[in-house]
Coordinates of C-alpha atoms in Angstrom, one line a residue:
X379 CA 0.0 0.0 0.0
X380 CA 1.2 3.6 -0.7
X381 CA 0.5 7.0 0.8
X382 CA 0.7 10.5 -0.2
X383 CA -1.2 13.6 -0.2
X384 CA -1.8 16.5 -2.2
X385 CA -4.1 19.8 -0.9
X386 CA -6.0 18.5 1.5
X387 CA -7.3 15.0 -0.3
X388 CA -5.2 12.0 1.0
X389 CA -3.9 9.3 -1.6
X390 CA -4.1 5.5 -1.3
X391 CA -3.3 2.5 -3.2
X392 CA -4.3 -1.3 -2.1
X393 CA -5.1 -4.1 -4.0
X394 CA -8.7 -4.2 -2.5
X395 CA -10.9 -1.5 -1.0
X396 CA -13.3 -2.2 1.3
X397 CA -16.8 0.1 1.7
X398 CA -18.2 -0.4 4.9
X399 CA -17.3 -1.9 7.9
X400 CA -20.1 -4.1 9.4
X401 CA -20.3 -7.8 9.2
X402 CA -19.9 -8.4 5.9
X403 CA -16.7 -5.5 5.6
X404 CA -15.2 -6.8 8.5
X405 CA -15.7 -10.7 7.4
X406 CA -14.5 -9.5 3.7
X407 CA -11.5 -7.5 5.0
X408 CA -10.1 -10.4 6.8
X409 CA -10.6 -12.9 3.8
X410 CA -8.4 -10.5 1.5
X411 CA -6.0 -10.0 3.8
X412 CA -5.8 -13.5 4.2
X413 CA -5.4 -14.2 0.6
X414 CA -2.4 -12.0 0.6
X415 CA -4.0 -8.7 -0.7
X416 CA -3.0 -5.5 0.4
X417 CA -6.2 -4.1 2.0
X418 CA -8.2 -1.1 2.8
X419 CA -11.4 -0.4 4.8
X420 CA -13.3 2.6 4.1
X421 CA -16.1 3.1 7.2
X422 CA -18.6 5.7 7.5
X423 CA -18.8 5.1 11.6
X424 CA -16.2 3.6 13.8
X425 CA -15.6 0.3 12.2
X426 CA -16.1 -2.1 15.3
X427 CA -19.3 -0.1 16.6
X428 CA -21.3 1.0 13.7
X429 CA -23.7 -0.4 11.4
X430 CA -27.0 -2.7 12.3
X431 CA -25.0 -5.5 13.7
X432 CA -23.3 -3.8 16.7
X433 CA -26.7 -3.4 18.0
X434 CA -28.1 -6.3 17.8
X435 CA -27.7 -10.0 19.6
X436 CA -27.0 -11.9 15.9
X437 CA -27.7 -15.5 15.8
X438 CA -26.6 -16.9 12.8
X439 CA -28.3 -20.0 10.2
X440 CA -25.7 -22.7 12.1
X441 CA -26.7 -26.3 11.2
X442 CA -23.6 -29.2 11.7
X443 CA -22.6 -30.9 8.6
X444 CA -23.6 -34.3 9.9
X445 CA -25.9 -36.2 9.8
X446 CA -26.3 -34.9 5.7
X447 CA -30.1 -34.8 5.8
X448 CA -30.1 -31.7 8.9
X449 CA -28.7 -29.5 6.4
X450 CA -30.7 -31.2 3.4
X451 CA -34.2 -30.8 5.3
X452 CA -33.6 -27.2 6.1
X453 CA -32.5 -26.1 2.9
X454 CA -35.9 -28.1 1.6
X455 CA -38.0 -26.3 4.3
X456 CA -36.0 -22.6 2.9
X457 CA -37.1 -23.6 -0.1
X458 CA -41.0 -23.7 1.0
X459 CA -41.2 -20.5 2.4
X460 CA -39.4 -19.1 0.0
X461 CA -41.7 -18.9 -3.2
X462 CA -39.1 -20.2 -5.4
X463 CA -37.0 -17.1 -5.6
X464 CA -34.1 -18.9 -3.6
X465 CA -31.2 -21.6 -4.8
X466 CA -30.8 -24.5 -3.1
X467 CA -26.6 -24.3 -4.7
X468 CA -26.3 -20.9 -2.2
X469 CA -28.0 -21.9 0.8
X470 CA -25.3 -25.3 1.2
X471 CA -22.7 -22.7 0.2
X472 CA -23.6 -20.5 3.1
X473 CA -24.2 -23.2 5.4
X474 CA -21.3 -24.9 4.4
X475 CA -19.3 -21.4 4.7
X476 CA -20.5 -20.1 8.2
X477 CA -19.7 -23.3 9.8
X478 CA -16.3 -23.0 9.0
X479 CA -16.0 -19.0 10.0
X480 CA -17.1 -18.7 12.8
X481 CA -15.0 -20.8 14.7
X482 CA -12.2 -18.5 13.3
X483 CA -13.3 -15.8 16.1
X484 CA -11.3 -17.8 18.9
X485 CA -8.6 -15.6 20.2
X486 CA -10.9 -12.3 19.4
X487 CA -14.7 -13.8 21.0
X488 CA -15.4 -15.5 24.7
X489 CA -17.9 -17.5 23.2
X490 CA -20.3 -18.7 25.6
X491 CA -20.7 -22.5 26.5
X492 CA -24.3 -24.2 26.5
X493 CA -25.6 -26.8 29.2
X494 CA -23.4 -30.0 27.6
X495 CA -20.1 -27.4 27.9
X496 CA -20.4 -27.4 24.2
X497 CA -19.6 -23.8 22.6
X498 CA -22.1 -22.1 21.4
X499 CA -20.7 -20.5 18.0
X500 CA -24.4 -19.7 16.4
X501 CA -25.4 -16.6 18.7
X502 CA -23.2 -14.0 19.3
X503 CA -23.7 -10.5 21.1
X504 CA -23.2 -7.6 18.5
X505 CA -21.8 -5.3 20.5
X506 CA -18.6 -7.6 21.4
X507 CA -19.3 -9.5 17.6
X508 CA -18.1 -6.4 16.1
X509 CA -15.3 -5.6 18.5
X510 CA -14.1 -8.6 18.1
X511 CA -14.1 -8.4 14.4
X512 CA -12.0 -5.0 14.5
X513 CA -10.0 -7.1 16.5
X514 CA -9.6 -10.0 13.8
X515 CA -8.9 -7.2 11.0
X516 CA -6.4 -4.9 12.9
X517 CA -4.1 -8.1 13.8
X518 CA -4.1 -8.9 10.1
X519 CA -2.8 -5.3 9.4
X520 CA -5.8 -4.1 7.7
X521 CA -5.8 -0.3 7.5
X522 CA -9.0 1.3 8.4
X523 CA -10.3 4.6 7.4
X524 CA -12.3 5.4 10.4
X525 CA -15.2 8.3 9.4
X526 CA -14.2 8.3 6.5
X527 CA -17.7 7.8 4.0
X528 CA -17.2 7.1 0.7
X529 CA -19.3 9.3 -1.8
X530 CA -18.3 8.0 -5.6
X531 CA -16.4 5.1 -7.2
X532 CA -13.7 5.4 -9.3
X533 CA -14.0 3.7 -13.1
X534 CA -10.9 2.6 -15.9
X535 CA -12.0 3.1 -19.3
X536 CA -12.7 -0.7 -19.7
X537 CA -15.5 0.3 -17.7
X538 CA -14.3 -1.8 -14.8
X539 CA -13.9 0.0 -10.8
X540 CA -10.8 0.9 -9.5
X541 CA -10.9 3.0 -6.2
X542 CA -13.4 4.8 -4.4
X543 CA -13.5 9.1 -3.5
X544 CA -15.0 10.0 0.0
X545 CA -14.6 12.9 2.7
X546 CA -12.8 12.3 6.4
X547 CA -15.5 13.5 8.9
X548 CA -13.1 14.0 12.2
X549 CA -9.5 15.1 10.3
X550 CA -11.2 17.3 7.3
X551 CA -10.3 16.7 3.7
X552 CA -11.2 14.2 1.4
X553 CA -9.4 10.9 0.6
X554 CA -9.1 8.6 -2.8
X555 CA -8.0 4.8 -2.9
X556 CA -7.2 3.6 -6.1
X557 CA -7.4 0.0 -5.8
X558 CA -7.2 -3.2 -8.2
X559 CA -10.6 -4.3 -6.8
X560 CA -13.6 -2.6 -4.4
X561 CA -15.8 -4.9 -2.1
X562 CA -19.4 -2.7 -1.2
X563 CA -20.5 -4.1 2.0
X564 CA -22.2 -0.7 3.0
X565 CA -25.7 -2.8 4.0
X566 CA -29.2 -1.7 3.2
X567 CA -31.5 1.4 4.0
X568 CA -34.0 1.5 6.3
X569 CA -34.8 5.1 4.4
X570 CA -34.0 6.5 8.3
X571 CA -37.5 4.9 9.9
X572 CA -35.5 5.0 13.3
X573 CA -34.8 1.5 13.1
X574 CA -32.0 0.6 15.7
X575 CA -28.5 0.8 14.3
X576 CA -29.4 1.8 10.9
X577 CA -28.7 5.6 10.6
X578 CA -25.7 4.9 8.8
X579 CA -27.7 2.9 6.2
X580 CA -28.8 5.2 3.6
X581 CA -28.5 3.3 0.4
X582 CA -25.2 4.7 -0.6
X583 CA -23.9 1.4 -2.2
X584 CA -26.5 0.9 -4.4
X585 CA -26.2 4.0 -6.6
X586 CA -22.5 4.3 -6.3
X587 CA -22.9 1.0 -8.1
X588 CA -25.9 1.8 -10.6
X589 CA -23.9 5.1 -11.7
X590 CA -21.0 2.0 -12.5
X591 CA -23.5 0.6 -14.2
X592 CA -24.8 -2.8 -11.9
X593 CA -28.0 -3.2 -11.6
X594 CA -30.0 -4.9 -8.8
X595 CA -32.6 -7.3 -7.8
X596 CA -35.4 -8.3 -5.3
X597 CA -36.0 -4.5 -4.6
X598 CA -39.7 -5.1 -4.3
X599 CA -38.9 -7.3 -0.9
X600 CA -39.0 -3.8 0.9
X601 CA -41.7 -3.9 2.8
X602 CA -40.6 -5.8 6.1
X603 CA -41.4 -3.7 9.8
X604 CA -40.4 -4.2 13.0
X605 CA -42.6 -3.6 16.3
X606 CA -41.5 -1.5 19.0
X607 CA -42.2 1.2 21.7
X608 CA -43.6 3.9 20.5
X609 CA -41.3 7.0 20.6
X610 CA -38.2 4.8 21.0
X611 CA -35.9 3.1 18.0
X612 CA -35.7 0.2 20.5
X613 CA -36.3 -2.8 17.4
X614 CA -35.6 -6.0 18.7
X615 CA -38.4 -8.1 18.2
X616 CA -37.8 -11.5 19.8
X617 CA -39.5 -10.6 22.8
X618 CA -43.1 -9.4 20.5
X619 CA -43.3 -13.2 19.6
X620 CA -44.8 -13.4 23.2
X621 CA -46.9 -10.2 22.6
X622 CA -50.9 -9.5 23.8
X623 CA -52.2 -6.6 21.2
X624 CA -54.9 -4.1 22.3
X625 CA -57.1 -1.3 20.4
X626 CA -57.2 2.2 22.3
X627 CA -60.3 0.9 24.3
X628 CA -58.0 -2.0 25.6
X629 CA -60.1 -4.2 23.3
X630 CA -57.8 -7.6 22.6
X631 CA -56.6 -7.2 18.9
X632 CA -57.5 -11.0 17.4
X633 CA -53.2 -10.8 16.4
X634 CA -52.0 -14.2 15.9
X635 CA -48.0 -14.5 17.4
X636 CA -45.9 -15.4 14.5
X637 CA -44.0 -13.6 11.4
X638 CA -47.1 -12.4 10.1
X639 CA -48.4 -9.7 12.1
X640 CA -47.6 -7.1 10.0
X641 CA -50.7 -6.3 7.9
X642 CA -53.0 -7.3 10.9
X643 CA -51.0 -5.1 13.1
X644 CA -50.7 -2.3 10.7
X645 CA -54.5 -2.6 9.6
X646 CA -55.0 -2.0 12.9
X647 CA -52.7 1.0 13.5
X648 CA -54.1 2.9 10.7
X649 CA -57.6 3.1 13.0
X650 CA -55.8 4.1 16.3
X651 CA -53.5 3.7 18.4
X652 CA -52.0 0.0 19.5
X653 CA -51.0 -1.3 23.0
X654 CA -49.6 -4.6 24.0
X655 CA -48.0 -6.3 26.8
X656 CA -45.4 -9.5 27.2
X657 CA -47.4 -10.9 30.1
X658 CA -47.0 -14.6 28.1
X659 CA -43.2 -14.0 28.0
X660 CA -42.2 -17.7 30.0
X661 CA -39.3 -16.9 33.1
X662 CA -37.3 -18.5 31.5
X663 CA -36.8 -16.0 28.6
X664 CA -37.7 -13.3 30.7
X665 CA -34.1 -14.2 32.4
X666 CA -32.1 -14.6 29.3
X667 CA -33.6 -11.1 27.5
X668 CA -31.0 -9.1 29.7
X669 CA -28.2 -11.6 28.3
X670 CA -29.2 -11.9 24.7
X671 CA -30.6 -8.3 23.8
X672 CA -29.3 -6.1 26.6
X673 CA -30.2 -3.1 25.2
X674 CA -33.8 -4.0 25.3
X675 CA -35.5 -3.1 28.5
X676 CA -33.7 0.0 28.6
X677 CA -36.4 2.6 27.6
X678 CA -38.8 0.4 29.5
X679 CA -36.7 1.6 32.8
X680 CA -36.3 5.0 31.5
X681 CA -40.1 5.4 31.0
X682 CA -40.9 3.4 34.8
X683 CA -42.7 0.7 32.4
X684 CA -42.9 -2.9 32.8
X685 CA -43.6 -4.8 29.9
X686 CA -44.4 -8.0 31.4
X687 CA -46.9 -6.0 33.6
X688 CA -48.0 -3.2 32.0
X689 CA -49.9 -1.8 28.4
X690 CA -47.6 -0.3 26.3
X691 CA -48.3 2.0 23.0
X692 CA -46.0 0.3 20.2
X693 CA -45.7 1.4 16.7
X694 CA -44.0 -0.2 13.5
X695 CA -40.5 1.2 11.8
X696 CA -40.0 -0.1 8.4
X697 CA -36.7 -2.1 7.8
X698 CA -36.6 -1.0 4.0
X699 CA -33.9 -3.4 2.6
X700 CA -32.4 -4.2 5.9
X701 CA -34.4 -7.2 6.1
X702 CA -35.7 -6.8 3.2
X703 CA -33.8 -9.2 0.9
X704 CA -33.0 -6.6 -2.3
X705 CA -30.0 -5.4 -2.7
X706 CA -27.2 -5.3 -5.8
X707 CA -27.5 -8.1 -8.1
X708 CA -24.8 -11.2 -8.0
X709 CA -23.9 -12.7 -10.9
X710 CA -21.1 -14.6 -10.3
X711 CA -20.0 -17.2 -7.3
X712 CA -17.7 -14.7 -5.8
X713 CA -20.4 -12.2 -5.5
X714 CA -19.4 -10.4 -8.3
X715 CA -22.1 -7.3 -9.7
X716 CA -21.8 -7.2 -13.5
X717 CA -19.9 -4.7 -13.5
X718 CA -16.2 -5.9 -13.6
X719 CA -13.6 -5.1 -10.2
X720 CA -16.7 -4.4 -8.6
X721 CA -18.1 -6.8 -6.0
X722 CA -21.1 -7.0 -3.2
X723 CA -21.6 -8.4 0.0
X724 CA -24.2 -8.5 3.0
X725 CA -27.1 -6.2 2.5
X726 CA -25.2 -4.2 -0.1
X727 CA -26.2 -7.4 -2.2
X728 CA -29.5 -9.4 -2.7
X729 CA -30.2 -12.1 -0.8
X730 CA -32.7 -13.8 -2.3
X731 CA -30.1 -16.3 -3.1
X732 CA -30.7 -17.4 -0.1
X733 CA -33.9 -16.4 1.9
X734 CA -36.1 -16.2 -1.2
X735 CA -39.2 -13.9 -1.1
X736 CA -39.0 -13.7 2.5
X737 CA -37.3 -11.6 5.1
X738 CA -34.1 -13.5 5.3
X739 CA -34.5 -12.0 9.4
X740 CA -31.5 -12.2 11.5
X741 CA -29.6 -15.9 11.6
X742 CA -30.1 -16.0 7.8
X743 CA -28.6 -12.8 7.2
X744 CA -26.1 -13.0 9.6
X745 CA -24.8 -16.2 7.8
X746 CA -25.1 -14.3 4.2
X747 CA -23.0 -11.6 5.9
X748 CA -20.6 -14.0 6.7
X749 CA -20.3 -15.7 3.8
X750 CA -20.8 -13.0 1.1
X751 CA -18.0 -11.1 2.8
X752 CA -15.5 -13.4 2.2
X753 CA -16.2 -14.6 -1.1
X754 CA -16.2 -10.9 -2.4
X755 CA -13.4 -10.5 -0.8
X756 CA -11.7 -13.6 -2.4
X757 CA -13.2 -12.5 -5.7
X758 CA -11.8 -8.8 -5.3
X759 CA -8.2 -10.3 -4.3
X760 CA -8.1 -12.5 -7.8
X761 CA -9.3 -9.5 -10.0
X762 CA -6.9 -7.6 -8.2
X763 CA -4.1 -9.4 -9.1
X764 CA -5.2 -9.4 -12.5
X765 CA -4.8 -5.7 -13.0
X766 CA -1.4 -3.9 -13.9
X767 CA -0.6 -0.6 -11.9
X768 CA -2.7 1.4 -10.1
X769 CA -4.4 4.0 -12.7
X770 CA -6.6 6.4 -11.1
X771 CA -9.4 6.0 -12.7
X772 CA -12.3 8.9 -13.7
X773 CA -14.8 9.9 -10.3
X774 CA -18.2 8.7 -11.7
X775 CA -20.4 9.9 -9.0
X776 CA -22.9 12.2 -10.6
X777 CA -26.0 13.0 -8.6
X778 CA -25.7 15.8 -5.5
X779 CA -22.0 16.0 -7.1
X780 CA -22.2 17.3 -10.7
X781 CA -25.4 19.1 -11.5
X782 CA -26.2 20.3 -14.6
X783 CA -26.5 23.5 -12.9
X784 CA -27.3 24.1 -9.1
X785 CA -30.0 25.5 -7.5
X786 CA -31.1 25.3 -3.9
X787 CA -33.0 21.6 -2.9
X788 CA -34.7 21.0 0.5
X789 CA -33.1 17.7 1.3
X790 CA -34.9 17.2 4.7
X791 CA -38.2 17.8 1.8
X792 CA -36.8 15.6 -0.2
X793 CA -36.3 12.8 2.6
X794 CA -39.9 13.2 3.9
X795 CA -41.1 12.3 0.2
X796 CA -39.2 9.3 0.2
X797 CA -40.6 8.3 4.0
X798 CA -43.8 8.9 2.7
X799 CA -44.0 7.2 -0.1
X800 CA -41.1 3.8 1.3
X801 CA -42.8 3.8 4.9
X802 CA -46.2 5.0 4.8
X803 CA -48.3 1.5 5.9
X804 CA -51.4 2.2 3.8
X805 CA -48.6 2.8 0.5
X806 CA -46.3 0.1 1.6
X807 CA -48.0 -2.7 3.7
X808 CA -51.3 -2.6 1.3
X809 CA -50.0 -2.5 -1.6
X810 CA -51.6 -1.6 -5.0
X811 CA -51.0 -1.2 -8.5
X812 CA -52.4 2.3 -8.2
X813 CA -50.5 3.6 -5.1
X814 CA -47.4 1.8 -6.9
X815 CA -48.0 3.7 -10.2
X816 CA -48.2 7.2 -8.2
X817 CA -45.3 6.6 -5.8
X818 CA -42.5 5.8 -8.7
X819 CA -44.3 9.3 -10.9
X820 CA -43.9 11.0 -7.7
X821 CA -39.9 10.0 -7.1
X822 CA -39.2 10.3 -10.7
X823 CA -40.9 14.1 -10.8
X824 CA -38.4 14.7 -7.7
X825 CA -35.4 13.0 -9.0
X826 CA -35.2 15.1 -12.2
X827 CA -35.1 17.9 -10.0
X828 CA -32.6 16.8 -7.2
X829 CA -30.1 15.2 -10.2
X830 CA -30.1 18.0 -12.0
X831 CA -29.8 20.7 -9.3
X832 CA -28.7 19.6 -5.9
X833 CA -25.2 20.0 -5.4
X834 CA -23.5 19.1 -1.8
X835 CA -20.5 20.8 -0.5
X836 CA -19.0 21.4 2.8
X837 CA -20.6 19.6 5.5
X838 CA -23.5 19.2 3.3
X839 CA -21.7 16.7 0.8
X840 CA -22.5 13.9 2.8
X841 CA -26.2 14.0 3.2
X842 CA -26.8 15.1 0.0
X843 CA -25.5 11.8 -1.2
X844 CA -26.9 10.3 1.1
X845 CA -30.4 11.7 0.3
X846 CA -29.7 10.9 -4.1
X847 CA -28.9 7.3 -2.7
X848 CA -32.6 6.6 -1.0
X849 CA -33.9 8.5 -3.3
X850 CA -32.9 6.1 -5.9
X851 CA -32.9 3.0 -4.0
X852 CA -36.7 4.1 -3.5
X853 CA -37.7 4.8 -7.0
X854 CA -36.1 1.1 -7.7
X855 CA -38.4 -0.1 -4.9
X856 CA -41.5 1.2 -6.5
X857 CA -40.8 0.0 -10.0
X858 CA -40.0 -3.5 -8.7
X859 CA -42.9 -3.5 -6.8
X860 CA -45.0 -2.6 -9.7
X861 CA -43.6 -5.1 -11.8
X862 CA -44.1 -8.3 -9.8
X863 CA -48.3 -8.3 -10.7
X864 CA -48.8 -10.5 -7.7
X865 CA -48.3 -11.2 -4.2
X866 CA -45.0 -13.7 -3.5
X867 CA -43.8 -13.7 0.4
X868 CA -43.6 -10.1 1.6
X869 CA -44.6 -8.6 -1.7
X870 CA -48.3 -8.7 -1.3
X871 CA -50.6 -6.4 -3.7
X872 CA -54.2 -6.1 -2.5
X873 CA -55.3 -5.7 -6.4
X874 CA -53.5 -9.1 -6.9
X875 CA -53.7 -11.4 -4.3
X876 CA -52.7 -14.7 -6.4
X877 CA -49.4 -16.3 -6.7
X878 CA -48.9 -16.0 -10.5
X879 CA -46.7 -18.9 -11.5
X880 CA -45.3 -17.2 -14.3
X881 CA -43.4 -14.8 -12.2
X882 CA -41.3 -17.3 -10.1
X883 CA -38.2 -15.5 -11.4
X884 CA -36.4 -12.6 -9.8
X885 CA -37.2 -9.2 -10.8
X886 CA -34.0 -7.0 -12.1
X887 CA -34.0 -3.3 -12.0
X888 CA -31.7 -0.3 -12.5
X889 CA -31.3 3.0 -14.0
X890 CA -31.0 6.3 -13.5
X891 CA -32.5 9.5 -15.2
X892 CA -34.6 6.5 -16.3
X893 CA -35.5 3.2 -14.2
X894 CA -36.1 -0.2 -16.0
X895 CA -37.1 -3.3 -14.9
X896 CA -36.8 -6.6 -16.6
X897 CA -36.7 -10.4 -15.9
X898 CA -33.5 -12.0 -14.7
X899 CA -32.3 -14.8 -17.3
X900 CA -29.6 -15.5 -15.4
X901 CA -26.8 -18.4 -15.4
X902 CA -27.6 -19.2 -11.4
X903 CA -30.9 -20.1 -11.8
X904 CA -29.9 -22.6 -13.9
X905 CA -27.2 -23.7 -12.4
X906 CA -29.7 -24.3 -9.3
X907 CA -32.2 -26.2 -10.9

């Protein structure tokens, strides 16, 4: 790796550049570093505390290799709930994959031991995951950019990616990393619902990638929400699975526990107000809450409420593609995008490789993480090594960066359109082809303004971006949505409430001034069946 600096912008070369320093950044920065690439990690936060993970207790989709048929019977059951979107080939991969990672964490992670003094590798508390993680990458002499957000890719002429532009929030200036090969592991966007851990998730790797030119899939998989106290970000739901649900006259809400509460819930949240308490919650769990989500009861003591005892007003923050399952298309075993020195991993890309048309929720997730991580990585390291030099290749980032000509935009405006029309439960939960058609003319009307005029600088830079990218990743969400004419797993359209067997296939889309959608023909699908 080389240093030098010019102005105030600080220069970089590495074989691979890292975007984002979660679980999957963390997970791919180790796997390239272990291949013997020279490696940087660009993080908006403090890599080792930010991101979705850090708050969060992760288990992890953890099944032993033996006997065979465990793993075979739970891919089969994936496969069930999982409307024929997912591949059987990925799930073994990822199962296969996390089984052998995890165990890698001895030396950074006290894992905990269960009842038989077996150690328990398949839950993991975030806070300490992630530390450990920073940990793992720091003794492998990975060099982290700490607050440092990238805002635009860099691109050869071939067309392939070969570095990455941002700003450094603490020491001022900007920085560049020209690189063989980038990994984007910068998760998904909640679109800022106030969902725990995820103000950091704005979308930014999604249209860093489109303006590459990669497209994305399973965008219409946006619409998964998460129950918690109203006027706190507090979304941890396993303790809602033993939830009682009332209506404002402390009428019992007829809310069947389980994943799907969220139209009945919703439904009844657009009448009034909703209560609930965890009176069912068994001791037993009540006494391992504290251990496996500490964070939890925390507003419940802050506010003198006990939830086992007492009603509680809850509302519902969308998740957006957190646990929604779109993200940047794959088309290649090493998580490659289509477009070439550019790779994906974790929420950054789709998972509906693996979790299908349903929220791939925490263990799955946790295990794509994992596993996407290092394969990017792996993938970035080989095309890396490929690549002659280090050219410095053209900044490609166009909107809130190169207007046509600037002219004052109201980005908090602009971000309340986006809510509105990506959070809204009558727009989002219940969906329509109607409401679908009027959301994307609505984001396009506002995009042509905000690409052609909106022009970040200064402090600014960064949430301008950040605005263009959900923005984007929005209008991709409502033109997926419209194009899957049916309801499949989360996507589910009140004007079409059938499963149409002719759209078991994922849905691509991408674009820019213009957004397209079109069927995805390809090679893994086949390869799968």
């Amino acid at each position: 790796m080389s240093v030098s600096s010019s102005a105030d912008t600080l220069h970089l070369e590495a074989d691979v550049l890292i975007i984002g320093g979660g679980l999957a950044g963390t997970w791919a920065a180790a796997a390239a570093r272990r291949a013997g690439a020279a490696v940087i990690l660009a993080d908006k936060g403090y890599c080792g505390t930010s991101g979705v993970t850090a708050t969060a207790g992760p288990g992890h989709w953890w099944i032993p290799p033996d006997p065979p048929e465990l793993r075979e019977n739970a891919i089969r059951n994936r496969q069930k709930t999982g409307f024929g979107i997912n591949d059987p080939t990925w799930m073994a991969r990822v199962l296969a994959k996390t089984w052998e990672s995890l165990p890698t964490l001895h030396g950074f992670y006290d894992f905990s031991k269960d009842e038989t003094g077996a150690t328990r590798y398949r839950e993991l508390r975030g806070p300490e995951y992630m530390r450990a993680l920073r940990k793992m990458i720091d003794s492998l002499g990975v060099t982290v950019l700490d607050h440092c957000p990238a805002l635009e890719l860099l691109q050869r002429p071939d067309g392939s990616v070969s570095g990455a532009r941002g700003i450094r929030r603490q020491k001022g200036g900007a920085w560049q990393v020209n690189a063989g090969a980038v990994v984007l592991a910068t998760g998904g966007t909640s679109f800022l619902s106030h969902l725990l851990g995820s103000h950091t998730n704005t979308g930014d790797g999604y249209l860093m990638a489109a303006e590459a030119g990669a497209e994305l899939s399973g965008m219409e998989f946006t619409n998964y929400y998460t129950v918690a106290l109203a006027g706190s970000n507090m979304t941890r739901s396993m303790s809602y699975a033993f939830a009682t649900y009332y209506d404002e006259d402390g009428n019992r809400l007829p809310i069947p526990p389980g994943p799907d509460i969220i139209r009945p819930l919703a439904a009844a949240m657009l009448k009034g107000k909703v209560f609930c308490d965890l009176s069912r919650t068994p001791e037993d769990i009540r006494a391992k809450v504290p251990i496996i989500s500490p964070n939890f009861m925390l507003p419940f003591r802050r506010w003198g409420i006990d939830p086992y005892r007492d009603k509680f007003e809850v509302t519902m923050h969308g998740e957006g593609t957190v646990r929604g399952i779109g993200g940047l298309r794959i088309v290649s075993e090493e998580c490659g995008t289509s477009v070439p020195g550019l790779y994906a991993a974790g929420d950054a890309a789709t998972r509906e490789l693996v979790a299908g048309a349903i929220s791939g929720g925490g263990n799955v997730n946790s295990a794509w993480a994992v596993s996407s991580g290092q394969w990017a990585a792996e993938g970035a390291t080989r095309f890396a090594a490929r690549q002659r030099g280090r050219d410095a290749g053209r900044p490609i980032g166009q909107a809130g960066l190169r207007p046509v000509s600037q002219h004052a935009v109201d980005l908090r405006a602009t971000l309340s359109v986006v809510q509105n029309e990506m959070l809204s439960y009558d727009k989002n939960i219940f969906r329509t082809g109607e409401k679908l058609k009027r959301s994307g003319e609505m984001l396009d009307d506002i995009w042509n303004i905000f690409q052609a005029h909106a022009l970040g600088s200064g402090a600014d830079v960064l949430r301008t971006r950040e605005t263009a990218a959900m923005l984007a990743t929005a209008r991709w969400s409502a033109a997926s949505a419209l194009a899957r004419d049916e309801s499949r797993g989360m996507h589910q359209r009140d004007d079409r409430p059938q499963t149409d067997a002719r759209l078991e296939h994922r849905i691509l889309v991408g674009g820019l001034g213009k957004v397209w959608t079109s069927r995805d023909r390809g090679k893994l699908l086949e390869l799968a069946s």
